[in-house]
Structure formats: C-alpha cells, structure tokens
Coordinates of C-alpha atoms and ligand atoms in Angstrom, one line a residue:
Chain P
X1 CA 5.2 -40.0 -27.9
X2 CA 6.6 -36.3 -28.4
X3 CA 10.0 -35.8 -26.6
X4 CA 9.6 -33.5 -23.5
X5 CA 12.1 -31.8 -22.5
X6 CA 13.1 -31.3 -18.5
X7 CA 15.7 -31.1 -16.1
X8 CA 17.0 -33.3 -13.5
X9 CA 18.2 -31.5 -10.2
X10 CA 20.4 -33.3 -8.1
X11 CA 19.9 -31.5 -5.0
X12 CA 22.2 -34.4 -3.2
X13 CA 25.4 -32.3 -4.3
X14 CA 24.3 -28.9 -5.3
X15 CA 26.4 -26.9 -3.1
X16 CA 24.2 -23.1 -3.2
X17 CA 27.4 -21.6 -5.0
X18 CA 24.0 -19.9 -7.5
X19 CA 25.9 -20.3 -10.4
X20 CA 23.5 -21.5 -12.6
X21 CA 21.2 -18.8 -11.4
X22 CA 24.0 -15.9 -12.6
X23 CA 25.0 -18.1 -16.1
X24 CA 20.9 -17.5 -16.6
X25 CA 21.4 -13.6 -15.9
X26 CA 24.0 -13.2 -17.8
X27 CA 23.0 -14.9 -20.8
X28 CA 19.5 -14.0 -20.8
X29 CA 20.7 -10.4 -20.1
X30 CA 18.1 -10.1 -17.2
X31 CA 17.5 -7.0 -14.9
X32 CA 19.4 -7.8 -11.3
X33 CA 16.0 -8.2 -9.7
X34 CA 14.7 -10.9 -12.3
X35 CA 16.1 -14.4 -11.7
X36 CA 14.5 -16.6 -14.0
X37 CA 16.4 -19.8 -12.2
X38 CA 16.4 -19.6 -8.5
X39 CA 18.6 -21.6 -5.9
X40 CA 16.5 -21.7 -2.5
X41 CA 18.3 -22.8 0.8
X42 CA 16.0 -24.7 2.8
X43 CA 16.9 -25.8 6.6
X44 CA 15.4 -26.1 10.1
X45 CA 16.0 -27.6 13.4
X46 CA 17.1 -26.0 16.5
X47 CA 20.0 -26.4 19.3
X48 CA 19.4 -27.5 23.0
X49 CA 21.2 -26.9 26.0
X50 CA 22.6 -30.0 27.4
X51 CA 25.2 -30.3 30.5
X52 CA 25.7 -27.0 29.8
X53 CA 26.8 -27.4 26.2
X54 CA 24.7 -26.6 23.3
X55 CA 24.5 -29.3 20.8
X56 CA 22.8 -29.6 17.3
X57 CA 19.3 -30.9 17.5
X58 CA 18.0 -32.0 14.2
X59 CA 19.8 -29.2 12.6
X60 CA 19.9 -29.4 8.7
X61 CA 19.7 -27.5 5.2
X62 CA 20.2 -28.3 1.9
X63 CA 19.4 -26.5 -1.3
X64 CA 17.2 -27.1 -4.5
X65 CA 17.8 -25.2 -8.0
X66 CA 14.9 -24.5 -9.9
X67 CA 13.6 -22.4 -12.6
X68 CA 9.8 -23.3 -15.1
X69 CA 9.1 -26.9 -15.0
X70 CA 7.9 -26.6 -18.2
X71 CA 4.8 -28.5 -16.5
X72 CA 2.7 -31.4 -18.3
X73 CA -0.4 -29.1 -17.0
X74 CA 0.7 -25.8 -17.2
X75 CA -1.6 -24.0 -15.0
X76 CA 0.0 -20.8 -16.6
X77 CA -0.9 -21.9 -20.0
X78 CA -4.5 -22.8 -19.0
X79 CA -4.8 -19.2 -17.3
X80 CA -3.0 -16.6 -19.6
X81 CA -6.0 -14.8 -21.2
X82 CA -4.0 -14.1 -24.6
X83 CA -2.4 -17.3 -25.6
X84 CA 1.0 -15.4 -25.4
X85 CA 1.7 -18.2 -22.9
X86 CA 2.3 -21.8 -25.1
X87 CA 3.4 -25.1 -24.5
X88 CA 5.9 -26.0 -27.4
X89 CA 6.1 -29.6 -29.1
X90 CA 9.1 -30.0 -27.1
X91 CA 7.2 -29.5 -24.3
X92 CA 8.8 -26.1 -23.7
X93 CA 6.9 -23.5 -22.2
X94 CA 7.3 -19.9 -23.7
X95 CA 5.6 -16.6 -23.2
X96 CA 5.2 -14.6 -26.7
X97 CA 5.5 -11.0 -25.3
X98 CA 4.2 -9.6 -28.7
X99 CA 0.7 -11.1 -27.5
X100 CA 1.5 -10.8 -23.5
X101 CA -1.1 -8.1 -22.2
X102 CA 0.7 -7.5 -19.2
X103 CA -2.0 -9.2 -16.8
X104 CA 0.4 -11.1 -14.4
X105 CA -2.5 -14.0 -14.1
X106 CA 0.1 -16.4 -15.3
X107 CA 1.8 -15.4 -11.8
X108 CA -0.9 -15.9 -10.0
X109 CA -1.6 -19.4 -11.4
X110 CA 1.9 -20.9 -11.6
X111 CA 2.8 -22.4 -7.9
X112 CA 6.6 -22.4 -9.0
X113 CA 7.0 -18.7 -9.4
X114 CA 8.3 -18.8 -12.4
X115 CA 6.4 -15.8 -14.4
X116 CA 8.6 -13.2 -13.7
X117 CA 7.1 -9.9 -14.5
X118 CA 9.2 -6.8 -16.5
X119 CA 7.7 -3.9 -14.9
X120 CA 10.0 -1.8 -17.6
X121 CA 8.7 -3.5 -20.4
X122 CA 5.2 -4.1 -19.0
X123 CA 5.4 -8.0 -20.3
X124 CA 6.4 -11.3 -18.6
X125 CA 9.1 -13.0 -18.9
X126 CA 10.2 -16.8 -17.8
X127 CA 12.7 -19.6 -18.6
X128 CA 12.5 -20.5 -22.4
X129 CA 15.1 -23.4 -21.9
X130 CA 17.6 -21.4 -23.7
X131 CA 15.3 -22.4 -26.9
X132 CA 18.2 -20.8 -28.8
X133 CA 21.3 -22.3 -27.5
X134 CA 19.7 -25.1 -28.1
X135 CA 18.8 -24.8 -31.6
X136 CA 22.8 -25.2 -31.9
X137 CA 22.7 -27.7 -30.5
X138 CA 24.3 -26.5 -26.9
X139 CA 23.0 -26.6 -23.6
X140 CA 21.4 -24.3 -21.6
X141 CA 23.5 -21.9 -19.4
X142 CA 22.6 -23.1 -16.3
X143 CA 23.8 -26.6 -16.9
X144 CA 27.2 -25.8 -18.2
X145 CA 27.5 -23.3 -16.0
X146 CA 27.0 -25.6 -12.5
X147 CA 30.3 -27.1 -11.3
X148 CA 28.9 -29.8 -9.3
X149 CA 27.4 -30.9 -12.4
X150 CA 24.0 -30.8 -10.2
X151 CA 21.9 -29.5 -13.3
X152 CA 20.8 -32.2 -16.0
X153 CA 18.5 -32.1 -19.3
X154 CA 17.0 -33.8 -21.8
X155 CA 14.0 -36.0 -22.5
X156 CA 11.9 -36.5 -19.3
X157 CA 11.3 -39.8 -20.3
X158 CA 15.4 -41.0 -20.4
X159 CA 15.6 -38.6 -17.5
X160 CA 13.2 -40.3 -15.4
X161 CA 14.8 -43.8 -16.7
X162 CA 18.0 -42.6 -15.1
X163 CA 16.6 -41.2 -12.0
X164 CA 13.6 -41.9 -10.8
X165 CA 10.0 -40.1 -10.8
X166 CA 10.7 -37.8 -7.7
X167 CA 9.5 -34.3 -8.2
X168 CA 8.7 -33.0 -5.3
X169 CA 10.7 -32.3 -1.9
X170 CA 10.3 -29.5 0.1
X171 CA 10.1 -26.4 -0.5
X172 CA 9.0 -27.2 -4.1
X173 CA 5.1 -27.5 -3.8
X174 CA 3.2 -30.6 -4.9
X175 CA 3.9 -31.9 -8.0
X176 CA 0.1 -33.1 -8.3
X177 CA -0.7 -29.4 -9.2
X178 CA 1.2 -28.8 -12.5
X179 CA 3.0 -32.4 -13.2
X180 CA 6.4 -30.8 -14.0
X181 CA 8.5 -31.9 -15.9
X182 CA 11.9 -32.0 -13.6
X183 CA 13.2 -35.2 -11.3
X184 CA 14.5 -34.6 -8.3
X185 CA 18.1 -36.9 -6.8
X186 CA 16.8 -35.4 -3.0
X187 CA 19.5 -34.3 -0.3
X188 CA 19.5 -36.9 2.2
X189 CA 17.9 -34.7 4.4
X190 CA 15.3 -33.6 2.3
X191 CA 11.7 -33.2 3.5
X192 CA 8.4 -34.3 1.7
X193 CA 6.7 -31.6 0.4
X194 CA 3.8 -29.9 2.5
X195 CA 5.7 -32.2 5.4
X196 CA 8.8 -30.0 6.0
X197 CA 10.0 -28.9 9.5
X198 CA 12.2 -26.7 8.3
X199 CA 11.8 -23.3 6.0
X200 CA 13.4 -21.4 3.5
X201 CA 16.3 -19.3 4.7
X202 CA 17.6 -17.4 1.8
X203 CA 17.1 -13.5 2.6
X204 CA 14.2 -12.2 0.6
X205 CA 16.8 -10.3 -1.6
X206 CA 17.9 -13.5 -2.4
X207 CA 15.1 -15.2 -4.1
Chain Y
X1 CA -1.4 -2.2 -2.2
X2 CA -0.4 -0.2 -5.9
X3 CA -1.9 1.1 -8.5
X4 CA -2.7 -2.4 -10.3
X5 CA -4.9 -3.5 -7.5
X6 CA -6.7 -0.7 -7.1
X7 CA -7.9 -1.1 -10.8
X8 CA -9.1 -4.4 -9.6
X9 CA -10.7 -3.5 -6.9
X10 CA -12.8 -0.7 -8.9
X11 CA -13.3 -2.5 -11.9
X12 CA -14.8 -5.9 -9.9
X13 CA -16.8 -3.6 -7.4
X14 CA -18.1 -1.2 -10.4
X15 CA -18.8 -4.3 -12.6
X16 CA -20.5 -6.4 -9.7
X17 CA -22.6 -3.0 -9.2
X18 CA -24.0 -2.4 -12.7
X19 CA -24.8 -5.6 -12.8
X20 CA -26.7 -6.5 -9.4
X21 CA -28.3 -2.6 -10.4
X22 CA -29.7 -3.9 -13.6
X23 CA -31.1 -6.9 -11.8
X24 CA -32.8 -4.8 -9.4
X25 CA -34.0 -2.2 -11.4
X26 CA -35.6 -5.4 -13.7
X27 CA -37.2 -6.4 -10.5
X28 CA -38.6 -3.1 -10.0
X29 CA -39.9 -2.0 -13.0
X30 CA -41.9 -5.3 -13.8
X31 CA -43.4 -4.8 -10.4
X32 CA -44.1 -1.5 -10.8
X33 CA -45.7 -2.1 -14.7
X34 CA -48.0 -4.8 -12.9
X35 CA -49.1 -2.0 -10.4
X36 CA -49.0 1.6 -11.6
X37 CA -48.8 1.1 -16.0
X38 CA -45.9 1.5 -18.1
X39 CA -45.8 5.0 -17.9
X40 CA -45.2 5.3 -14.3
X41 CA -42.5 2.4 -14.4
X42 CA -40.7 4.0 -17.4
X43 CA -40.6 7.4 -15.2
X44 CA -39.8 5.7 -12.4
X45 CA -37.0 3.8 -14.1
X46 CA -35.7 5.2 -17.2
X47 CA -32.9 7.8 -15.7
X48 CA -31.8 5.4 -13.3
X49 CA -31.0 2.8 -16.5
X50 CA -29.2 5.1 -18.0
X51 CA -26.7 5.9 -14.6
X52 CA -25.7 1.9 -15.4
X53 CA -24.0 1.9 -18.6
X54 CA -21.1 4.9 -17.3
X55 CA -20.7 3.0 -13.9
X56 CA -19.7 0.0 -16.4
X57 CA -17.7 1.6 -18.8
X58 CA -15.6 3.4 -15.6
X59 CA -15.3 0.3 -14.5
X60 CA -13.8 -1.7 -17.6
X61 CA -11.6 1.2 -17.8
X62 CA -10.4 1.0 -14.5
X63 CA -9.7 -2.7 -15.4
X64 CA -7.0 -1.4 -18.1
X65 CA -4.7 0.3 -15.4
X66 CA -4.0 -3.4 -14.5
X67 CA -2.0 -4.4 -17.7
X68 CA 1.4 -3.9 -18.0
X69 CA 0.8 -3.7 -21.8
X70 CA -2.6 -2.0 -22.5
X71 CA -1.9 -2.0 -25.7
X72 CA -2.5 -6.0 -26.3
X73 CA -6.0 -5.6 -24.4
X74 CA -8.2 -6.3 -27.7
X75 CA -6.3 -9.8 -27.5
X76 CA -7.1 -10.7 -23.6
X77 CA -10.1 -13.1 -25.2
X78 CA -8.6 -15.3 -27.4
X79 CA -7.9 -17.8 -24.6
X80 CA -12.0 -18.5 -24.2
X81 CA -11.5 -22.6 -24.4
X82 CA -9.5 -22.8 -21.1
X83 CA -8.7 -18.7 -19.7
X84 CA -11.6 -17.8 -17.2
X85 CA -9.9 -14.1 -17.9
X86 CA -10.8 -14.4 -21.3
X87 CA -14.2 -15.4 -20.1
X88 CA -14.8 -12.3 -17.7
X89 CA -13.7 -9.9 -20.6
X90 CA -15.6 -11.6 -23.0
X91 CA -18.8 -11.5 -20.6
X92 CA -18.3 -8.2 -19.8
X93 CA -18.0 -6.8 -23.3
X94 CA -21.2 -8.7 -23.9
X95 CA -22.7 -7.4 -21.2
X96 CA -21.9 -3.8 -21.9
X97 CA -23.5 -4.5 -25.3
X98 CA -26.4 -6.3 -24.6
X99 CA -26.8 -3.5 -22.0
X100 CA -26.7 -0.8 -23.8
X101 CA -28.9 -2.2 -27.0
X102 CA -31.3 -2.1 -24.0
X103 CA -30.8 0.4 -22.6
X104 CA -31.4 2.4 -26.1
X105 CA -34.6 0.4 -27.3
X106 CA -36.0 1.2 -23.7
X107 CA -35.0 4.8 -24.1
X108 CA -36.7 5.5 -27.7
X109 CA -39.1 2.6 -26.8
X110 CA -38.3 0.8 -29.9
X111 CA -39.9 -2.1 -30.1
X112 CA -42.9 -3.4 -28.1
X113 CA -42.9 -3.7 -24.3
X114 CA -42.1 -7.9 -24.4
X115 CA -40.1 -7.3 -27.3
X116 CA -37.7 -5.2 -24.5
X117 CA -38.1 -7.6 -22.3
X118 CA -36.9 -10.3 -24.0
X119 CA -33.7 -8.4 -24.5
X120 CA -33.4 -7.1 -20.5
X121 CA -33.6 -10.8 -19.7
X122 CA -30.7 -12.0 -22.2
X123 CA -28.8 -8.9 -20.6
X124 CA -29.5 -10.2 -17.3
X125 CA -28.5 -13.6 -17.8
X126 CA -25.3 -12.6 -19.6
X127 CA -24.6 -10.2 -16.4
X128 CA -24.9 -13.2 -13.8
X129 CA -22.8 -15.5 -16.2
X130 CA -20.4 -12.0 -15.9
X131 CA -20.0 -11.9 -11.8
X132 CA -19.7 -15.9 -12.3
X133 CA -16.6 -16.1 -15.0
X134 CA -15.0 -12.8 -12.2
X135 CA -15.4 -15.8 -9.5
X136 CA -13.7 -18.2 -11.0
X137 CA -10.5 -16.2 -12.3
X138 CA -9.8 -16.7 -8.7
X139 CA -10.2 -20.0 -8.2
X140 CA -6.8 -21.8 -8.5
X141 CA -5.0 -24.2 -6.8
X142 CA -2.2 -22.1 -6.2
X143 CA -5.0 -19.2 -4.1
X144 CA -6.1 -21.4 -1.2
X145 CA -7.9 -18.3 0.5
X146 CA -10.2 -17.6 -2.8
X147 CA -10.3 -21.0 -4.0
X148 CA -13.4 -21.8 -2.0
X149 CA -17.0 -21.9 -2.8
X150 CA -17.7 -18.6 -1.1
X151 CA -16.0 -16.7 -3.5
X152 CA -18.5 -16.6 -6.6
X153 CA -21.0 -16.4 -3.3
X154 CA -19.5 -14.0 -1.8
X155 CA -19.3 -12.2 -5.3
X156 CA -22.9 -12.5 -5.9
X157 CA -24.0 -11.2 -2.2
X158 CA -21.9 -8.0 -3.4
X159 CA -23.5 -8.3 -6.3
X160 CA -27.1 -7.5 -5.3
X161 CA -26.2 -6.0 -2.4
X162 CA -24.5 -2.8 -4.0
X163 CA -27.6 -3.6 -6.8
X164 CA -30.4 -2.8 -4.4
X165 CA -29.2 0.3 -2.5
X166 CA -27.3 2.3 -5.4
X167 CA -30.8 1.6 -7.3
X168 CA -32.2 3.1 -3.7
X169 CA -30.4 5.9 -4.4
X170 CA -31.2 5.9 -8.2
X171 CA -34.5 6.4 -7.3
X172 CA -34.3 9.2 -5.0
X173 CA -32.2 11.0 -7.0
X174 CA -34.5 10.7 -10.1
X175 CA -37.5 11.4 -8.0
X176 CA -36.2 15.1 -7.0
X177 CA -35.9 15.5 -10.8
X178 CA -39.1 14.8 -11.4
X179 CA -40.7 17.2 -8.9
X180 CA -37.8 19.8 -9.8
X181 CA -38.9 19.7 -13.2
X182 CA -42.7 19.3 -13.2
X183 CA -43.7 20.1 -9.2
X184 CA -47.1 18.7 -8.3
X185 CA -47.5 16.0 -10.9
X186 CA -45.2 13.4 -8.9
X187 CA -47.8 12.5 -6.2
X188 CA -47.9 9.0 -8.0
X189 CA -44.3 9.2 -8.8
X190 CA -44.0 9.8 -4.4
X191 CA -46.0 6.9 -3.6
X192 CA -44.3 4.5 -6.0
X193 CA -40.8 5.8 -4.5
X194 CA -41.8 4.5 -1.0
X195 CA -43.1 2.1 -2.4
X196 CA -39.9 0.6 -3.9
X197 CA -38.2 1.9 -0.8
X198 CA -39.7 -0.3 1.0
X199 CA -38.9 -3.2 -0.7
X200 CA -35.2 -2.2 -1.1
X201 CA -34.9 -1.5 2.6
X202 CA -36.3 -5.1 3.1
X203 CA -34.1 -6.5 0.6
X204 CA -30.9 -4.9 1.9
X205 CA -32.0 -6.3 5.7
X206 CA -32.5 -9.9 4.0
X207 CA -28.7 -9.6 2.4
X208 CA -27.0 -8.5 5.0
X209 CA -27.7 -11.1 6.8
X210 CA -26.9 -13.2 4.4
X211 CA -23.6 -11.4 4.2
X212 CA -23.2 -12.0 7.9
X213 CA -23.2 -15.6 7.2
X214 CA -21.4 -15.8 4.1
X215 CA -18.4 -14.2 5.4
X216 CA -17.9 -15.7 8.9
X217 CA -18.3 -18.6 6.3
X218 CA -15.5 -17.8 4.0
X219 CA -12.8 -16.8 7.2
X220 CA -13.7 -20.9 8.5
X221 CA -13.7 -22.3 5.1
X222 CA -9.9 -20.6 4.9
X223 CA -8.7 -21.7 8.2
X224 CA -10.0 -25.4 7.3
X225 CA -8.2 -25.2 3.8
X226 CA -4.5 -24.7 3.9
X227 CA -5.1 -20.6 3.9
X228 CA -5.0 -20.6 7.5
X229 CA -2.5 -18.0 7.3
X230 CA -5.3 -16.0 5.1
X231 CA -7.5 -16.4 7.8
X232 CA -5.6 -15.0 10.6
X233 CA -5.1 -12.0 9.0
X234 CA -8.7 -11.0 9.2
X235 CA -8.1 -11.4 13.1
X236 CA -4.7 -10.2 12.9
X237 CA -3.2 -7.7 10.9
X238 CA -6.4 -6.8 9.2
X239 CA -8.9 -6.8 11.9
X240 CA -9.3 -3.2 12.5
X241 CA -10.3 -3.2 8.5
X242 CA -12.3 -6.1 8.5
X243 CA -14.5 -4.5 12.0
X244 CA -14.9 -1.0 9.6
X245 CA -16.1 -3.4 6.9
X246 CA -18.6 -5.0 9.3
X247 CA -19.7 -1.9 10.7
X248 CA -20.4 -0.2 7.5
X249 CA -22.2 -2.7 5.6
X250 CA -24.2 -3.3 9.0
X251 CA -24.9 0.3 9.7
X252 CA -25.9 0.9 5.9
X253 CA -27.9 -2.1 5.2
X254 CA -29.1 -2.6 8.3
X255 CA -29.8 0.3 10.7
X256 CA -30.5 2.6 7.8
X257 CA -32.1 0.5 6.0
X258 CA -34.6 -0.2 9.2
X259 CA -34.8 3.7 9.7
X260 CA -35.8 3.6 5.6
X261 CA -38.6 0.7 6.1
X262 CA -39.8 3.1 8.6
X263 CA -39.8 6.5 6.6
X264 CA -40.9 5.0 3.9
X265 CA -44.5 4.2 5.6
X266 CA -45.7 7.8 5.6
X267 CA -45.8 10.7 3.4
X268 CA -44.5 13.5 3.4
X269 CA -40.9 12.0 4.9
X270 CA -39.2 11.9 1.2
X271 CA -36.4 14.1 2.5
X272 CA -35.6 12.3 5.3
X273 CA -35.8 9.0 3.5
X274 CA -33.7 10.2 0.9
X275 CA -30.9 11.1 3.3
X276 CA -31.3 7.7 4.1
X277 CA -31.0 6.3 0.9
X278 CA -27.8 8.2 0.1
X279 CA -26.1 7.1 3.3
X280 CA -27.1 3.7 3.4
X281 CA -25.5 3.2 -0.2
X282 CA -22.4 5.0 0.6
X283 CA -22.0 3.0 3.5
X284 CA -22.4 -0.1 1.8
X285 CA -20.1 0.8 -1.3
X286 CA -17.0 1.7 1.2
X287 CA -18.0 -1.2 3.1
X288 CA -17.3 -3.3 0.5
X289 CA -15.0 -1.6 -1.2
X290 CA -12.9 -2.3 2.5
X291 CA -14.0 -6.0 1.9
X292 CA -12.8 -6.3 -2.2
X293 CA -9.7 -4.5 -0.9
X294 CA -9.0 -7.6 2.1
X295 CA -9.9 -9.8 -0.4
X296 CA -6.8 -9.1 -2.1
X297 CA -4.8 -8.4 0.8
X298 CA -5.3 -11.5 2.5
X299 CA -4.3 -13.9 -0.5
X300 CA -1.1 -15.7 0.3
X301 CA 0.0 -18.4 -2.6
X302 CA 0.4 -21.9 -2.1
X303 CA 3.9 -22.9 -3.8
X304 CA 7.2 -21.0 -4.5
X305 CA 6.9 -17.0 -5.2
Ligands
SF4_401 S1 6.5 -24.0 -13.7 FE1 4.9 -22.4 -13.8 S2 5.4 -21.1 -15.6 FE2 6.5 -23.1 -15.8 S3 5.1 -24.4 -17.0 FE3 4.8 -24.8 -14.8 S4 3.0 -23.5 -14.3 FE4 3.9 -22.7 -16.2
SF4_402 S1 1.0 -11.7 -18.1 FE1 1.1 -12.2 -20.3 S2 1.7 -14.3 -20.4 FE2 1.0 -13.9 -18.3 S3 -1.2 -14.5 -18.4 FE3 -1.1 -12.3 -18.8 S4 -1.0 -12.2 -21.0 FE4 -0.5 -14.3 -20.5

C-alpha cells in the first residue's frame, strides 16, 4: 500500500499558545485573515450557586489543532469541477490554482473548513503539507514550530500503530464523512463528536 | 448576501425558467398542431421560442460573476466522472445547443415537422437532466438543509412553475404583435390564446398546490435532519421573507391564475387577461426569486467553517 501521509494531534497537551497556526502564516506567507491551520478552544459547563458560594459545575475546555485532513475521501476532490483539487500519491491533498476557477464548491463540500478562499487572487488556497519543506526532507512548520510537541506526522499507517484510530472528538465533525487522515490523543475531557455539551469559544476573529 | 450569490440566484432561476418554458411551450404547440394545423401553432409559438435562448444565455452569464477566476471557466467540466458542477455546466452548454439548433431549424423550418421534433424532445430531455445535475451540486453531506430529496423537487416545481406562466406571458405578448401587425386576421390566433390560457391558468393552480406541499415538506424534512437550525430560520429570522414568498406565488398562481381561467372563457376580455398574465408571472418570478434567495440563506454547514 501507498504511504499516506497525516498528522497526529495530541490535543491531551496542546496548550492554545496557536503557534503552529502563526509558523503556517508565516511560512506560507498568508494574508492575516487566511489561517490555513486553525487551533479551536472548545469548552462548556456552567457554575451554580451553592451555600451561597458559586462553584464549578462541569466546567471544562480543551483545544484541538487542525488544518486539511488530507481525507481518504476527499469530498473536496470529488466536488471541485476543474480537477485543480488532487489527491497526491502521498496522499496529499493540493489545489493547482492554475486550473482553480474560483467556484468556492470545494468549501462548500469540505466539513473541515479547510478551502480557504483568496478573494485577492480570486483562487483557493489550503494546507499542502508544506509539500516543499518536505521535499528536503524537513518537517512542516507547524510541527517544529509547537512547543508542546502536540503536532505529529508521518505515515497514517505507523501513526495509527502508535496511537490509535481516533479521529473524531468534538468539535471536529464525523470522521465517517471524509475518513481523514489525522489521529487524535483526546483531552481527557474531550466530548464525542455530534455528542458535545459544550461549544466553541474562540471569538469569531479567531478562527 | 454579495455579489456571488446573487449570480447564483439568477443564473439557477433563469436556467430553471428556460427550461420549464421549453417544456411548456413543447406541450403547447403539439396540442395546438393536433387542433388548429401547423400554421397556427408555429404563429402561436415561434416568437415565444425565440424569447428562450437570451433568458439562457443571461443566465449562464450571470453564473460567471460567481468565479473568483473567470478566466479558468472553459475548464469547470473536466471533472464529469465525479463533479456534479461539471455536470450542470456541461448540461447546460448542451442544452443551450441543442436549444438553439432547434430553435433555428424551427425558425427556417428546416427539416420536416417530426424531423424537429425529434430534436425538441432530445433538447427537452437534456433540459430535465439540466435542473437535475443543478439539484444535486447541492446535495452534500456537509449541507443538511439542501441535502434532502426536496431539493431536485423543489427545483423541478420551480421549474415548470416559472415554465407555464412566463410562456403565459409569451403568449400575450406575441399575440398583441400579431394583431399590431396584421389587425383582423388573428381571430384564430384570439381563440387559440384563451385557449392555452386556459390550460396555463389550470396548470399554474395544479402547481401551486403542489408547491404548497412541497415546501411545508422541505421546512419538516430539515427540522427532522440535523438542519434544524435551517428550519427555524424560515420561522425565525426569515419569516417575514418566507410569508412574501408565500403570498406572491399564491397570489400569482393562484388568485390570478383563477381570475385568468375565468377571462379566458369569453371573448373579447384579451386585455384584461393579459393584465393577468403579466402579473401573475411577475408575481411568481419574485416569488421565487424570494424563495432561491432563502434557499441560500438558510444553509448552515455541518462540520468546522
Ligand atoms: S479536510 Fe477538507 S479540504 Fe482537506 S482533504 Fe478533507 S475534504 Fe478536502
Ligand atoms: S474553488 Fe477551485 S479548487 Fe475549489 S472546487 Fe472550485 S475550482 Fe476546484
């Protein structure tokens, strides 16, 4: 079988510091407003009044990083009306803006948000894994750049060896829809997808 | 709402239009062959054909103020295997063709008469396969609110809807021509007006109320299936639009189109009926142009943004 590249998030330590997210900025030279890897704070629970003191009820958060899944069925792929959107040998998902007509159906169909659209260029944009920092033979920014050493990569199949086959906890959506290729190490509060209690509480700046 | 969805909005509500029109005006002019001759059907018909092919063509170039990058459009249908976008386009492009071959041969009447309508049929067919391939580009996982069996229903009912009454109008207007042009001789041309008239006005009762049960339809479907948020915005946020879009479509295809039934019994009315024509198919086309525009509005995606 062809290696397939992914990423291991360890959401049990990431800390929300968005490193990874500005080391993919700044290397990918992206406008402020594009943020092709994401870190979204997800919490919930509430505090009751009890003998007159307020105490924590259920109250929790943790954060997951993400950024393309570089999904075994990339909906993306499937939609993009051009074939500038391709699935790599490597499994690595890129968008060819030469042959990218601008559409945004790639956005509509990808339930990771990942498309990000250049209004300035009139083309999409996404994650390409750093295809060229690999090529050296170096990591993507995002991983070196993460000093809780949260980010992971390689082949999905060693990946999922290591860690397990968990790809889903909230608020990442089912991982029935595209299979991505990413595992999960879940916060030990983390919620099960379409089961959470809780909801994302980054400003809308943020994300 | 920008610039980009507006383009949508035209280009799926134009499309839908020229399409459901051709239908009709099929419909009609067989009918109207078997009753009055070719000669009457051609006069009856022939202008109206030819007011299809521009609402098209605005359309498909309303659809190009959606791209970010116009300039790749000649490559939106290399995707046919799995893209229904590439599908749409390349229906639509067919459809425009096979149109406007038509459309000419019909014109110049090259060709005999089954020759012609060999090649309306083909055009038909393609056109239904077009309003089906617009359905499906919005059936994804990741749109709960359109990914529901009442959307290529829903695109159809628009479909024939806007079909029969802009084809209602079609025929007023060309029937003023005629007696403009050549007063006196239309007294066949008057009868076969009401005549068709009176068939649209019944069609355009029949779908509305099929409308009236598709979209109640659609709004439970939502609620049942994870786009409950979709839903409440037809009550919420959106009702006031959703009640005009009601209203319209019920005051055009319905009460008009009563008023029309009714006009169209006696002679001598055609003003009056035509009034109602016009209005009726204005009141649909904003009617559902309301309803294409909530369509949009109401989508909320399932997943990360
Ligand atoms: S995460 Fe989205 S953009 Fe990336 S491969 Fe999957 S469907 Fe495509
Ligand atoms: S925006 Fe570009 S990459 Fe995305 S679906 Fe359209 S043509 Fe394909």
């Amino acid at each position: 079988m062809a290696k397939q590249l992914g990423f291991h998030i360890n959401s049990s330590v990431c800390a929300n510091c968005k490193a990874c997210q500005i080391a993919c900025q700044d290397k990918n030279n992206l406008p402020t407003a594009i943020r092709w890897r994401r870190v979204v704070l997800y919490g919930g629970g509430n505090w009751v009044e009890k003998d007159g003191r307020w105490m924590p009820n259920g109250v929790f958060s943790y954060s997951v990083s993400f950024a393309c899944m570089h999904c075994e069925k990339p909906l993306c792929v499937e939609a993009c009306p051009t074939g500038a959107m391709v699935k790599r040998a490597d499994g690595v998902v890129l968008v060819n803006q030469d042959q990218c007509v601008g559409c945004r159906y790639c956005e509509w169909a990808c339930p990771y948000g990942a498309p990000h659209f250049n209004e300035a260029k009139g083309v999409m944009t996404k994650c390409n894994f750093c295809e060229d920092l690999l090529a050296q033979g170096q990591n993507p920014a995002c991983v070196d750049a993460c000093p809780m050493r949260a980010i992971e990569f390689g082949d999905i199949a060693e990946l999922r060896a290591k860690y397990g086959t968990l790809a889903e906890i909230e608020p990442l959506p089912s991982a029935k829809i595209t299979q991505p290729h990413a595992v999960v190490t879940p916060h030990r509060n983390a919620q099960a997808s379409g089961k959470g209690t809780g909801k994302i509480m980054n400003l809308p700046e943020e994300l | 709402m920008n610039v980009r969805e507006w383009a949508l909005i035209t280009f799926t509500i134009l499309a839908q239009m020229s399409v459901g029109s051709f239908i009709v005006l099929g419909i009609v002019h067989y009918f109207v062959v078997r009753k009055s001759g070719e000669k009457q059907a051609d006069e009856l018909s022939d202008r109206a054909l030819l007011a299809i092919g521009p609402v098209l063509a605005l359309g498909m170039a309303a659809s190009l103020l959606h791209l970010g990058n116009p300039v790749n459009a000649y490559k939106a249908v290399t995707n046919l295997g799995t893209s229904w976008l590439s599908r749409e386009i390349f229906f639509g492009v067919l459809f425009a063709v096979a149109g406007a071959v038509f459309a000419v041969m019909q014109w110049k009447k090259i060709a005999t008469f089954t020759v012609r309508n060999v090649v309306a049929m083909i055009a038909a067919v393609i056109g239904v396969a077009l309003v089906y391939s617009m359905s499906q580009v919005y059936m994804m996982p990741t749109r709960p609110a359109w990914n529901l069996v009442t959307t290529p229903v829903s695109f159809y009912a628009t479909t024939l809807l806007l079909g029969v009454l802009a084809m209602g109008a079609a025929f007023v207007a060309n029937y003023w021509y005629v007696q403009r042009k050549n007063p006196g001789c239309a007294s066949e041309q008057c009868v076969l007006l009401r005549d068709a008239l009176r068939w649209i006005a019944i069609s355009s009762i029949v779908l509305l109320g099929f409308q009236f049960v598709v979209l109640p339809l659609s709004i439970a479907l939502m609620a049942a299936s994870g786009a409950a948020a979709s839903a409440a915005m037809f009550v919420g946020e959106y009702g006031v639009l959703f009640a005009l879009r009601l209203v319209l479509v019920f005051l055009g295809a319905g009460v008009l189109g009563i008023f029309a039934y009714r006009e169209a019994q006696n002679a001598g009315h055609e003003r009056m009926l035509s009034i109602l024509a016009y209005s009726a198919f204005a009141f649909v086309l904003v009617g559902e142009i309301v309803g294409r525009f909530l369509f949009y509005a109401t989508a909320t995606h399932f997943g990360l943004q």
